Amino acid sequence: MTPPRARTWGRIGQTPVVRVRGRGSGRVSMAGMACYKPDQRSRLIDAIREYRSRKDEPKGFGWRDFRDLIVHARIQLGGPIVLVWDNVRLPLTAGMREFIDANAGWLTVFQLPTYAPDLNPTEGVWSLVKRDIGNLAAAD
């Protein structure tokens, strides 16, 4: 995920400078689930993966990472899950299909059309997260 450019403020005539260490080749991937359970507060269950251009390091999430996220959500919520995929291609992989079929008793999966922000409530959440990351200057 590449953060958008962000604006900051400074005194008139003094341009603020943010020093950044490293060559900036890192990458951060995020996956999340907005979880709703009747008569309880909603939850955001998420996972983050950092990529630092190291040999044999995965660049992003694989189907096993999403599987673990779903299992983690099941443990936290303690009930059946109705999963609504947005524009993720992982449900098409053989491993993920086998996982979905094997757990059909507690896991129901629906896939949204390619671009449907009006059907997907998490689009607004990721928009806010990306906006805040634009002003982040992480030290490590």
PDB file of C-alpha atoms in Angstrom:
ATOM      1  CA  MET A   1       0.000   0.000   0.000  1.00  0.00           C
ATOM      2  CA  THR A   2       1.530   3.299  -1.052  1.00  0.00           C
ATOM      3  CA  PRO A   3       0.373   6.178   1.158  1.00  0.00           C
ATOM      4  CA  PRO A   4      -0.881   9.330  -0.522  1.00  0.00           C
ATOM      5  CA  ARG A   5       1.090  12.540  -0.294  1.00  0.00           C
ATOM      6  CA  ALA A   6       0.149  14.536   2.732  1.00  0.00           C
ATOM      7  CA  ARG A   7       0.428  18.152   3.749  1.00  0.00           C
ATOM      8  CA  THR A   8       1.815  19.449   6.981  1.00  0.00           C
ATOM      9  CA  TRP A   9       2.299  22.881   8.474  1.00  0.00           C
ATOM     10  CA  GLY A  10       5.277  24.980   9.461  1.00  0.00           C
ATOM     11  CA  ARG A  11       6.143  28.566  10.263  1.00  0.00           C
ATOM     12  CA  ILE A  12       5.876  31.050   7.445  1.00  0.00           C
ATOM     13  CA  GLY A  13       9.036  30.993   5.365  1.00  0.00           C
ATOM     14  CA  GLN A  14      10.364  27.767   6.956  1.00  0.00           C
ATOM     15  CA  THR A  15       9.684  24.608   4.997  1.00  0.00           C
ATOM     16  CA  PRO A  16       9.345  21.616   7.331  1.00  0.00           C
ATOM     17  CA  VAL A  17      11.797  18.808   6.525  1.00  0.00           C
ATOM     18  CA  VAL A  18      11.255  15.225   7.595  1.00  0.00           C
ATOM     19  CA  ARG A  19      14.392  13.105   7.588  1.00  0.00           C
ATOM     20  CA  VAL A  20      13.855   9.480   6.674  1.00  0.00           C
ATOM     21  CA  ARG A  21      16.328   6.685   7.292  1.00  0.00           C
ATOM     22  CA  GLY A  22      17.028   3.927   4.818  1.00  0.00           C
ATOM     23  CA  ARG A  23      16.425   3.696   1.138  1.00  0.00           C
ATOM     24  CA  GLY A  24      12.665   3.405   1.408  1.00  0.00           C
ATOM     25  CA  SER A  25      12.279   0.090  -0.387  1.00  0.00           C
ATOM     26  CA  GLY A  26      10.030  -1.368   2.286  1.00  0.00           C
ATOM     27  CA  ARG A  27       6.384  -2.146   1.794  1.00  0.00           C
ATOM     28  CA  VAL A  28       3.483  -2.657   4.194  1.00  0.00           C
ATOM     29  CA  SER A  29       0.450  -4.790   3.348  1.00  0.00           C
ATOM     30  CA  MET A  30      -2.691  -4.752   5.448  1.00  0.00           C
ATOM     31  CA  ALA A  31      -5.713  -7.031   5.534  1.00  0.00           C
ATOM     32  CA  GLY A  32      -8.728  -6.534   7.696  1.00  0.00           C
ATOM     33  CA  MET A  33     -12.201  -7.708   8.497  1.00  0.00           C
ATOM     34  CA  ALA A  34     -15.047  -5.549   9.767  1.00  0.00           C
ATOM     35  CA  CYS A  35     -16.899  -7.952  12.075  1.00  0.00           C
ATOM     36  CA  TYR A  36     -20.501  -7.483  13.135  1.00  0.00           C
ATOM     37  CA  LYS A  37     -22.341  -9.630  15.671  1.00  0.00           C
ATOM     38  CA  PRO A  38     -25.950  -8.954  16.743  1.00  0.00           C
ATOM     39  CA  ASP A  39     -26.288  -6.954  19.971  1.00  0.00           C
ATOM     40  CA  GLN A  40     -22.517  -6.417  20.296  1.00  0.00           C
ATOM     41  CA  ARG A  41     -20.006  -3.761  19.279  1.00  0.00           C
ATOM     42  CA  SER A  42     -18.482  -4.110  15.830  1.00  0.00           C
ATOM     43  CA  ARG A  43     -14.808  -5.103  15.617  1.00  0.00           C
ATOM     44  CA  LEU A  44     -11.995  -4.598  13.177  1.00  0.00           C
ATOM     45  CA  ILE A  45      -9.720  -7.643  13.051  1.00  0.00           C
ATOM     46  CA  ASP A  46      -6.606  -6.949  11.030  1.00  0.00           C
ATOM     47  CA  ALA A  47      -3.167  -8.227  10.098  1.00  0.00           C
ATOM     48  CA  ILE A  48      -0.080  -6.386   8.861  1.00  0.00           C
ATOM     49  CA  ARG A  49       2.840  -7.731   6.827  1.00  0.00           C
ATOM     50  CA  GLU A  50       6.081  -5.834   6.292  1.00  0.00           C
ATOM     51  CA  TYR A  51       8.285  -6.459   3.278  1.00  0.00           C
ATOM     52  CA  ARG A  52      11.884  -5.239   3.448  1.00  0.00           C
ATOM     53  CA  SER A  53      13.289  -6.592   0.159  1.00  0.00           C
ATOM     54  CA  ARG A  54      14.971  -9.567   1.807  1.00  0.00           C
ATOM     55  CA  LYS A  55      15.592 -12.825   0.022  1.00  0.00           C
ATOM     56  CA  ASP A  56      12.862 -15.471   0.453  1.00  0.00           C
ATOM     57  CA  GLU A  57      10.549 -12.967   2.179  1.00  0.00           C
ATOM     58  CA  PRO A  58       6.946 -12.852   0.859  1.00  0.00           C
ATOM     59  CA  LYS A  59       5.875  -9.487  -0.553  1.00  0.00           C
ATOM     60  CA  GLY A  60       2.267  -9.707   0.503  1.00  0.00           C
ATOM     61  CA  PHE A  61      -0.424 -11.913   1.932  1.00  0.00           C
ATOM     62  CA  GLY A  62      -0.870 -15.456   0.729  1.00  0.00           C
ATOM     63  CA  TRP A  63      -3.921 -17.651   1.087  1.00  0.00           C
ATOM     64  CA  ARG A  64      -2.527 -19.169   4.302  1.00  0.00           C
ATOM     65  CA  ASP A  65      -2.320 -15.699   5.876  1.00  0.00           C
ATOM     66  CA  PHE A  66      -5.966 -15.026   5.015  1.00  0.00           C
ATOM     67  CA  ARG A  67      -6.902 -18.482   6.308  1.00  0.00           C
ATOM     68  CA  ASP A  68      -5.200 -17.683   9.626  1.00  0.00           C
ATOM     69  CA  LEU A  69      -6.998 -14.321   9.789  1.00  0.00           C
ATOM     70  CA  ILE A  70     -10.368 -16.041   9.275  1.00  0.00           C
ATOM     71  CA  VAL A  71      -9.588 -18.654  11.946  1.00  0.00           C
ATOM     72  CA  HIS A  72      -8.472 -15.880  14.336  1.00  0.00           C
ATOM     73  CA  ALA A  73     -11.772 -14.059  13.723  1.00  0.00           C
ATOM     74  CA  ARG A  74     -13.711 -17.270  14.390  1.00  0.00           C
ATOM     75  CA  ILE A  75     -11.913 -17.734  17.708  1.00  0.00           C
ATOM     76  CA  GLN A  76     -12.550 -14.123  18.746  1.00  0.00           C
ATOM     77  CA  LEU A  77     -16.182 -14.010  17.660  1.00  0.00           C
ATOM     78  CA  GLY A  78     -17.082 -17.524  18.780  1.00  0.00           C
ATOM     79  CA  GLY A  79     -19.663 -18.264  16.125  1.00  0.00           C
ATOM     80  CA  PRO A  80     -20.302 -18.835  12.445  1.00  0.00           C
ATOM     81  CA  ILE A  81     -18.837 -16.358   9.961  1.00  0.00           C
ATOM     82  CA  VAL A  82     -20.389 -14.881   6.841  1.00  0.00           C
ATOM     83  CA  LEU A  83     -17.417 -13.579   4.873  1.00  0.00           C
ATOM     84  CA  VAL A  84     -17.938 -10.980   2.148  1.00  0.00           C
ATOM     85  CA  TRP A  85     -14.831 -10.758  -0.074  1.00  0.00           C
ATOM     86  CA  ASP A  86     -14.176  -7.530  -1.872  1.00  0.00           C
ATOM     87  CA  ASN A  87     -11.784  -7.460  -4.840  1.00  0.00           C
ATOM     88  CA  VAL A  88      -9.401 -10.162  -3.585  1.00  0.00           C
ATOM     89  CA  ARG A  89      -8.355 -12.973  -5.917  1.00  0.00           C
ATOM     90  CA  LEU A  90      -7.407 -15.376  -3.127  1.00  0.00           C
ATOM     91  CA  PRO A  91     -10.782 -17.154  -3.010  1.00  0.00           C
ATOM     92  CA  LEU A  92      -9.882 -18.422  -6.483  1.00  0.00           C
ATOM     93  CA  THR A  93      -6.785 -20.311  -5.296  1.00  0.00           C
ATOM     94  CA  ALA A  94      -7.053 -24.071  -4.789  1.00  0.00           C
ATOM     95  CA  GLY A  95      -5.857 -23.960  -1.163  1.00  0.00           C
ATOM     96  CA  MET A  96      -8.407 -21.342  -0.173  1.00  0.00           C
ATOM     97  CA  ARG A  97     -11.228 -23.165  -1.985  1.00  0.00           C
ATOM     98  CA  GLU A  98     -10.357 -26.347  -0.085  1.00  0.00           C
ATOM     99  CA  PHE A  99     -10.360 -24.428   3.221  1.00  0.00           C
ATOM    100  CA  ILE A 100     -13.756 -22.856   2.453  1.00  0.00           C
ATOM    101  CA  ASP A 101     -15.257 -26.198   1.413  1.00  0.00           C
ATOM    102  CA  ALA A 102     -13.826 -28.009   4.452  1.00  0.00           C
ATOM    103  CA  ASN A 103     -15.306 -25.414   6.850  1.00  0.00           C
ATOM    104  CA  ALA A 104     -18.687 -24.895   5.192  1.00  0.00           C
ATOM    105  CA  GLY A 105     -20.399 -25.626   8.530  1.00  0.00           C
ATOM    106  CA  TRP A 106     -19.311 -22.308  10.047  1.00  0.00           C
ATOM    107  CA  LEU A 107     -17.992 -20.322   7.046  1.00  0.00           C
ATOM    108  CA  THR A 108     -20.178 -18.847   4.302  1.00  0.00           C
ATOM    109  CA  VAL A 109     -18.432 -16.816   1.583  1.00  0.00           C
ATOM    110  CA  PHE A 110     -19.864 -14.239  -0.833  1.00  0.00           C
ATOM    111  CA  GLN A 111     -17.755 -12.381  -3.401  1.00  0.00           C
ATOM    112  CA  LEU A 112     -18.574  -8.776  -4.326  1.00  0.00           C
ATOM    113  CA  PRO A 113     -18.275  -7.449  -7.867  1.00  0.00           C
ATOM    114  CA  THR A 114     -14.912  -6.031  -8.947  1.00  0.00           C
ATOM    115  CA  TYR A 115     -15.521  -2.469  -7.715  1.00  0.00           C
ATOM    116  CA  ALA A 116     -18.449  -1.919  -5.351  1.00  0.00           C
ATOM    117  CA  PRO A 117     -17.676   0.740  -2.697  1.00  0.00           C
ATOM    118  CA  ASP A 118     -21.399   1.192  -1.999  1.00  0.00           C
ATOM    119  CA  LEU A 119     -21.641  -2.498  -0.963  1.00  0.00           C
ATOM    120  CA  ASN A 120     -18.392  -2.578   1.024  1.00  0.00           C
ATOM    121  CA  PRO A 121     -18.360  -0.659   4.356  1.00  0.00           C
ATOM    122  CA  THR A 122     -14.605  -1.198   4.872  1.00  0.00           C
ATOM    123  CA  GLU A 123     -13.689   1.074   1.938  1.00  0.00           C
ATOM    124  CA  GLY A 124     -14.284   4.084   4.181  1.00  0.00           C
ATOM    125  CA  VAL A 125     -12.101   2.590   6.922  1.00  0.00           C
ATOM    126  CA  TRP A 126      -9.137   2.011   4.557  1.00  0.00           C
ATOM    127  CA  SER A 127      -9.546   5.532   3.190  1.00  0.00           C
ATOM    128  CA  LEU A 128      -9.068   6.960   6.707  1.00  0.00           C
ATOM    129  CA  VAL A 129      -6.149   4.632   7.468  1.00  0.00           C
ATOM    130  CA  LYS A 130      -4.326   5.643   4.261  1.00  0.00           C
ATOM    131  CA  ARG A 131      -4.890   9.327   5.014  1.00  0.00           C
ATOM    132  CA  ASP A 132      -3.249   8.979   8.448  1.00  0.00           C
ATOM    133  CA  ILE A 133      -0.316   6.953   7.094  1.00  0.00           C
ATOM    134  CA  GLY A 134       0.574   9.853   4.776  1.00  0.00           C
ATOM    135  CA  ASN A 135       1.892  11.849   7.743  1.00  0.00           C
ATOM    136  CA  LEU A 136       3.680   8.930   9.393  1.00  0.00           C
ATOM    137  CA  ALA A 137       7.474   9.123   9.668  1.00  0.00           C
ATOM    138  CA  ALA A 138       8.380   5.798  11.266  1.00  0.00           C
ATOM    139  CA  ALA A 139      11.799   5.534  12.918  1.00  0.00           C
ATOM    140  CA  ASP A 140      12.010   1.766  12.480  1.00  0.00           C
TER     141      ASP A 140
END
